[in-house]
Short mmCIF file of C-alpha atoms in Angstrom, two decimals:
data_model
loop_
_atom_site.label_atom_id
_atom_site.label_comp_id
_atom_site.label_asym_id
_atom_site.label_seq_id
_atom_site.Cartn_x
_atom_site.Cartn_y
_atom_site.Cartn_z
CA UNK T 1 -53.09 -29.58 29.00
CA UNK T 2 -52.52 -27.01 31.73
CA UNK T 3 -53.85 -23.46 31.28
CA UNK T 4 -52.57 -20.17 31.37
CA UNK T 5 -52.19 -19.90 35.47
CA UNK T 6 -51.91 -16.66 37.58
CA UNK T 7 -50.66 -15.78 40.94
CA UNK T 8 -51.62 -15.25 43.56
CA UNK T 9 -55.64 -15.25 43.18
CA UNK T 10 -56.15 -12.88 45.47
CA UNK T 11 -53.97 -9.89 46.84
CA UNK T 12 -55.29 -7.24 49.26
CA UNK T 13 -52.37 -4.00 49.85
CA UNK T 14 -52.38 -0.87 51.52
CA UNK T 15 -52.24 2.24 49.10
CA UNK T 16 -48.73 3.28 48.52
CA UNK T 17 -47.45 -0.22 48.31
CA UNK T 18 -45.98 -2.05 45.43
CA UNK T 19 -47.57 -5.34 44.43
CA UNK T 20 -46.64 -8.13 41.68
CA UNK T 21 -48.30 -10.19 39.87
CA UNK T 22 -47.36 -12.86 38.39
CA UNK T 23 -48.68 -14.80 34.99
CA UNK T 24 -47.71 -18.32 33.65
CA UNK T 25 -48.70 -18.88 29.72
CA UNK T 26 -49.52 -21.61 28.09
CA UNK T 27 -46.45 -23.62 27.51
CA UNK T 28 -45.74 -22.87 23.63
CA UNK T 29 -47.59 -19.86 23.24
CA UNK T 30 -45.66 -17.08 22.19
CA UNK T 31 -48.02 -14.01 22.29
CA UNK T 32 -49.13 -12.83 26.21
CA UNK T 33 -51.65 -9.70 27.12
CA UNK T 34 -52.93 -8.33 30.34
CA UNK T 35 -56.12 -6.94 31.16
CA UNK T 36 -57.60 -5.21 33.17
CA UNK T 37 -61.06 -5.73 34.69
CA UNK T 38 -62.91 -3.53 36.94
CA UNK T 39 -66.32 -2.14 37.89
CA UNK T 40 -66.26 0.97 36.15
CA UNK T 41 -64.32 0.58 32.99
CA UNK T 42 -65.08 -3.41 31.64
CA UNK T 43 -62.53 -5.37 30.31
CA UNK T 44 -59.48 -3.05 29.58
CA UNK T 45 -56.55 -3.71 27.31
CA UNK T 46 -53.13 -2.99 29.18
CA UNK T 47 -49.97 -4.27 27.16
CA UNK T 48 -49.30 -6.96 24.73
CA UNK T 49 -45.94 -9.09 24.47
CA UNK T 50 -45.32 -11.32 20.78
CA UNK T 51 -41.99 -13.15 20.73
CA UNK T 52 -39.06 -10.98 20.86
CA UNK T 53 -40.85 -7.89 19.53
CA UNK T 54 -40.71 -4.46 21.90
CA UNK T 55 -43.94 -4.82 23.64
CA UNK T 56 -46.95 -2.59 23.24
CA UNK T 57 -47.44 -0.81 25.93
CA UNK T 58 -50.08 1.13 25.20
CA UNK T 59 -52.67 0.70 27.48
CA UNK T 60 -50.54 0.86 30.68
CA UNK T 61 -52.70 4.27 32.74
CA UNK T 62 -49.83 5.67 34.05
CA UNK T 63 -46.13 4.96 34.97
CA UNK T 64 -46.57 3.06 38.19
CA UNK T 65 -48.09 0.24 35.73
CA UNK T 66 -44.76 -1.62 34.13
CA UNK T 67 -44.40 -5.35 32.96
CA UNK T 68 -41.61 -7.96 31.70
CA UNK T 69 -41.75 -11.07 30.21
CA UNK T 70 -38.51 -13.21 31.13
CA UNK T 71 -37.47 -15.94 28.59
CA UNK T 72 -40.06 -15.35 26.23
CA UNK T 73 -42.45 -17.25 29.56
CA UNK T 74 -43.44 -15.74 32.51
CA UNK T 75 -44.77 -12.65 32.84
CA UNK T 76 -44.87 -9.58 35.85
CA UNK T 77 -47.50 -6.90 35.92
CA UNK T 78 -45.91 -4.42 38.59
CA UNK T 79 -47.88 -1.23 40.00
CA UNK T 80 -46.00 0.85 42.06
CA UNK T 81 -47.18 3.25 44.80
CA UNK T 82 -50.44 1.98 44.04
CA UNK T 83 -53.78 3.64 44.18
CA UNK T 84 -56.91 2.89 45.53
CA UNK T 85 -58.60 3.07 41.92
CA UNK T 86 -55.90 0.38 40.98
CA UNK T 87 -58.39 -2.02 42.62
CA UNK T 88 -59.81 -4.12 39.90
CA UNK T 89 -59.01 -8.30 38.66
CA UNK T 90 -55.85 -8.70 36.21
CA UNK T 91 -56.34 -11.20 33.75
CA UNK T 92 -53.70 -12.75 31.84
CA UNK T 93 -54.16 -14.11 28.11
CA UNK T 94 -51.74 -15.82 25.88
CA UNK T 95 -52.18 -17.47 22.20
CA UNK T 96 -50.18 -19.18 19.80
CA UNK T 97 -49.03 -16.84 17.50
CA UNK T 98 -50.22 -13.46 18.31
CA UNK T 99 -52.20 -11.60 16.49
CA UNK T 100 -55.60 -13.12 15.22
CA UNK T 101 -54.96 -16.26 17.18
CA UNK T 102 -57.28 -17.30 19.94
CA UNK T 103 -56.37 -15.92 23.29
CA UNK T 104 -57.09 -17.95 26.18
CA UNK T 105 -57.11 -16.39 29.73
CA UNK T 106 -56.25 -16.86 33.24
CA UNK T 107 -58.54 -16.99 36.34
CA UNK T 108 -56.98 -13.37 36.88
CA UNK T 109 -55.52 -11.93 40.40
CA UNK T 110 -58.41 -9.65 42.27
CA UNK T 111 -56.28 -6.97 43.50
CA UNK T 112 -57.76 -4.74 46.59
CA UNK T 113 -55.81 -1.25 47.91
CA UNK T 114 -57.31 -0.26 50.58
CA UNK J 1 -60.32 5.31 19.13
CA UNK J 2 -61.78 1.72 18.28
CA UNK J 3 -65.10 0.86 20.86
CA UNK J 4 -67.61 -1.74 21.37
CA UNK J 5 -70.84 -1.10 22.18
CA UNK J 6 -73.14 -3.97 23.81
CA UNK J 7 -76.62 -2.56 24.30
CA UNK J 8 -77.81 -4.66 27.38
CA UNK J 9 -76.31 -4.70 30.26
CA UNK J 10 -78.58 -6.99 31.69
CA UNK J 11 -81.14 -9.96 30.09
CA UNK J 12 -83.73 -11.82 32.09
CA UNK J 13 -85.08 -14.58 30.14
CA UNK J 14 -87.09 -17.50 30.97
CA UNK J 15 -85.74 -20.99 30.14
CA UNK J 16 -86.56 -22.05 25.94
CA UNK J 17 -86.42 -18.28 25.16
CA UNK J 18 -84.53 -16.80 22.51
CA UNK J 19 -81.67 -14.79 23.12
CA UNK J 20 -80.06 -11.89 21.09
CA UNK J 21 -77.42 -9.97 22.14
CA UNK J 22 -76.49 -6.82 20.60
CA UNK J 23 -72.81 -5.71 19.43
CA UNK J 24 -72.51 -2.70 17.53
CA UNK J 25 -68.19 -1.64 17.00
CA UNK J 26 -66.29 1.33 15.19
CA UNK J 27 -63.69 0.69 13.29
CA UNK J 28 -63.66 1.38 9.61
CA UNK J 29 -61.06 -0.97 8.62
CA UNK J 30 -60.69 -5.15 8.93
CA UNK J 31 -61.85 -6.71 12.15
CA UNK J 32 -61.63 -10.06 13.48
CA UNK J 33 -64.97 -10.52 16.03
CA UNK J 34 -65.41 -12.65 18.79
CA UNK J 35 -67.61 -13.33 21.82
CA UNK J 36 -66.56 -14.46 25.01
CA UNK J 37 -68.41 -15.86 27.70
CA UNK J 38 -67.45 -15.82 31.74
CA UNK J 39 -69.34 -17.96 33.91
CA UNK J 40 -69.57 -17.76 37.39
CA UNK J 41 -66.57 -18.27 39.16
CA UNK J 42 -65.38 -19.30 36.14
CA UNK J 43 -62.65 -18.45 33.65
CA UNK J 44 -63.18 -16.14 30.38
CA UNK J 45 -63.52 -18.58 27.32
CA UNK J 46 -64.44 -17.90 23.77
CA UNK J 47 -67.79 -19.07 22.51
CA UNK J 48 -66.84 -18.09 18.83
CA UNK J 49 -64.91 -15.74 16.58
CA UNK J 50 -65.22 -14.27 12.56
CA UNK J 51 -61.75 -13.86 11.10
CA UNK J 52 -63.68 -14.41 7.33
CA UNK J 53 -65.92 -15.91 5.16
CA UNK J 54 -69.55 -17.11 6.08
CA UNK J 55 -70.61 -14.21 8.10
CA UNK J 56 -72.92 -16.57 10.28
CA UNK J 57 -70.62 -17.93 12.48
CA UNK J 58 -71.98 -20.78 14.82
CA UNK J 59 -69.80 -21.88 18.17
CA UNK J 60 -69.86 -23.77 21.73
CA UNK J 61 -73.36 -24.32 23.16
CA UNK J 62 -75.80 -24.11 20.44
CA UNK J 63 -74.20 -20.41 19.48
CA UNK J 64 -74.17 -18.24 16.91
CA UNK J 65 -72.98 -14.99 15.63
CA UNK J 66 -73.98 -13.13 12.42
CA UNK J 67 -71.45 -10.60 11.18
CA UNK J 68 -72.76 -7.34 9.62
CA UNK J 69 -70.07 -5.39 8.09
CA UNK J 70 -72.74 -2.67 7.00
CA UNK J 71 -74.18 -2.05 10.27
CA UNK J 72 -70.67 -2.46 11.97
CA UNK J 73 -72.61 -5.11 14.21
CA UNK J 74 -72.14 -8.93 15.94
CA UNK J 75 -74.97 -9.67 17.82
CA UNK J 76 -75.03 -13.45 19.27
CA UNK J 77 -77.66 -15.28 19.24
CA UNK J 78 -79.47 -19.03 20.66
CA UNK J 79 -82.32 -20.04 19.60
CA UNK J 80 -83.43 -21.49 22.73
CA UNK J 81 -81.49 -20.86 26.30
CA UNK J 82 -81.29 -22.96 29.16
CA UNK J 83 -80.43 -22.30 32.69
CA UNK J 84 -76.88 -23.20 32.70
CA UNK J 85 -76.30 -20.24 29.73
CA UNK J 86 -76.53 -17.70 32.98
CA UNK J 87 -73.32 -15.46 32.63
CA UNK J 88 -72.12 -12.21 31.50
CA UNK J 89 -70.80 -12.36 27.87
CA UNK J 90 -68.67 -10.09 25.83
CA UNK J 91 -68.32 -9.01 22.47
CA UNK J 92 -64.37 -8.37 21.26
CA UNK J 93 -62.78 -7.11 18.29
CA UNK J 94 -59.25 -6.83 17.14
CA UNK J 95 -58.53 -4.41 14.57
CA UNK J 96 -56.15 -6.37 12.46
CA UNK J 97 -53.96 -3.83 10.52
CA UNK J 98 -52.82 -1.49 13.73
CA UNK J 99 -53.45 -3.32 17.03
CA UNK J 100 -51.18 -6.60 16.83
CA UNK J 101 -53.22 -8.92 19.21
CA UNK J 102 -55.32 -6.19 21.18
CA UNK J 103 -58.54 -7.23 21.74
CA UNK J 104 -60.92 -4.24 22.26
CA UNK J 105 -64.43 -5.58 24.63
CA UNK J 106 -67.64 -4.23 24.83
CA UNK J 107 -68.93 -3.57 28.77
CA UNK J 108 -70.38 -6.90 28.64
CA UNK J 109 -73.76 -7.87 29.31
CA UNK J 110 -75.32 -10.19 32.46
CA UNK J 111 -77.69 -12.52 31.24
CA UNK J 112 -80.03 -14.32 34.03
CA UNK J 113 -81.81 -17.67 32.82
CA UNK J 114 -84.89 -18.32 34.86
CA UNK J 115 -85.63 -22.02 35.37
#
């Protein structure tokens, strides 16, 4: 069956801009994360969404980093006014049930501020 | 603060070697542990996972972990590697009592197979 599915693949934008990105889960799968990966820092944890439950947000760096999942589906990673260090590749995981569960991830969108 | 530590950041081997990759976390309390692999170009899959039990855990590819809850450590290993094992893997681990689905990675670690 189809994967989880990420858009677009690759976004260039000029610091101070706002950009979106955009993340499609596996049909069924109720549990969705972002993540962060960039040079410097690895594979970084950025918020976690599970069914209907507030999501944890807890790995968002700063305020200009905010996301929404519509319909219990898609998802939005939003960074406003964004900064050159912002550059990095935002992968998008989802799994069954949350929690334990396997998560499977996108191809990710490479996002460069210049 | 949980962390992963992998110790390599980057493996040379020569085809038929055997690999071990180290995975050292910190986290006193119940982990689930898994390794993911990313090959090039390609997506971020999971080669294998411990939630419980047997502490050798064997996945995708000829594979296998070892889980040792004394030494806090989850080091991969294959007996034998071939060529098409060239990719950067990482160790995870989701601390199951506080972090809902968070998985925590190590920096990752490049490994080159020579033909």
């Amino acid at each position: 069956g189809a994967g989880v599915s990420q858009s677009p693949s690759n976004k260039v934008t000029e610091k101070g801009k706002d950009v979106e990105l955009r993340c499609d889960p596996i049909s069924g799968h109720t549990a969705l994360y972002w993540y962060r990966q960039s040079l410097g820092q690895g594979l970084e944890f950025l918020i976690y969404f599970q069914g209907n439950s507030a999501p944890d947000k807890s790995g968002l760096p700063s305020d200009r980093f905010s996301a929404e999942r519509t319909g219990g589906s898609v998802s939005t990673l939003t960074i406003q006014r964004t900064q050159q260090e912002d550059s990095a590749v935002y992968l998008c995981a989802s799994s069954l049930m949350g929690g334990s569960d396997t998560q499977y991830f996108g191809p990710g969108t490479r996002l460069t501020v210049l | 603060a949980q962390s992963v530590s992998q110790h390599n950041h980057h493996v040379i081997l020569s085809e038929a070697a055997s690999l071990e990759l180290g995975c050292n976390y910190s986290y006193g309390g119940t982990v689930n542990l898994f390794w993911y692999v990313q090959y090039p170009g390609q997506h971020l899959q999971l080669l294998l996972k411990y939630f419980s039990g047997d502490p050798l855990v064997k996945g995708i590819k000829g594979f296998e972990a070892e889980f040792i809850k004394s030494k806090f450590s989850f080091n991969l290993r294959k007996p034998s590697v071939q060529w098409s094992d060239t990719a950067e893997y990482f160790c995870a681990v989701n601390a199951i009592h506080n972090q809902g689905g968070k998985l925590i990675f190590g920096q990752g670690t490049e490994l080159s197979v020579k033909p």
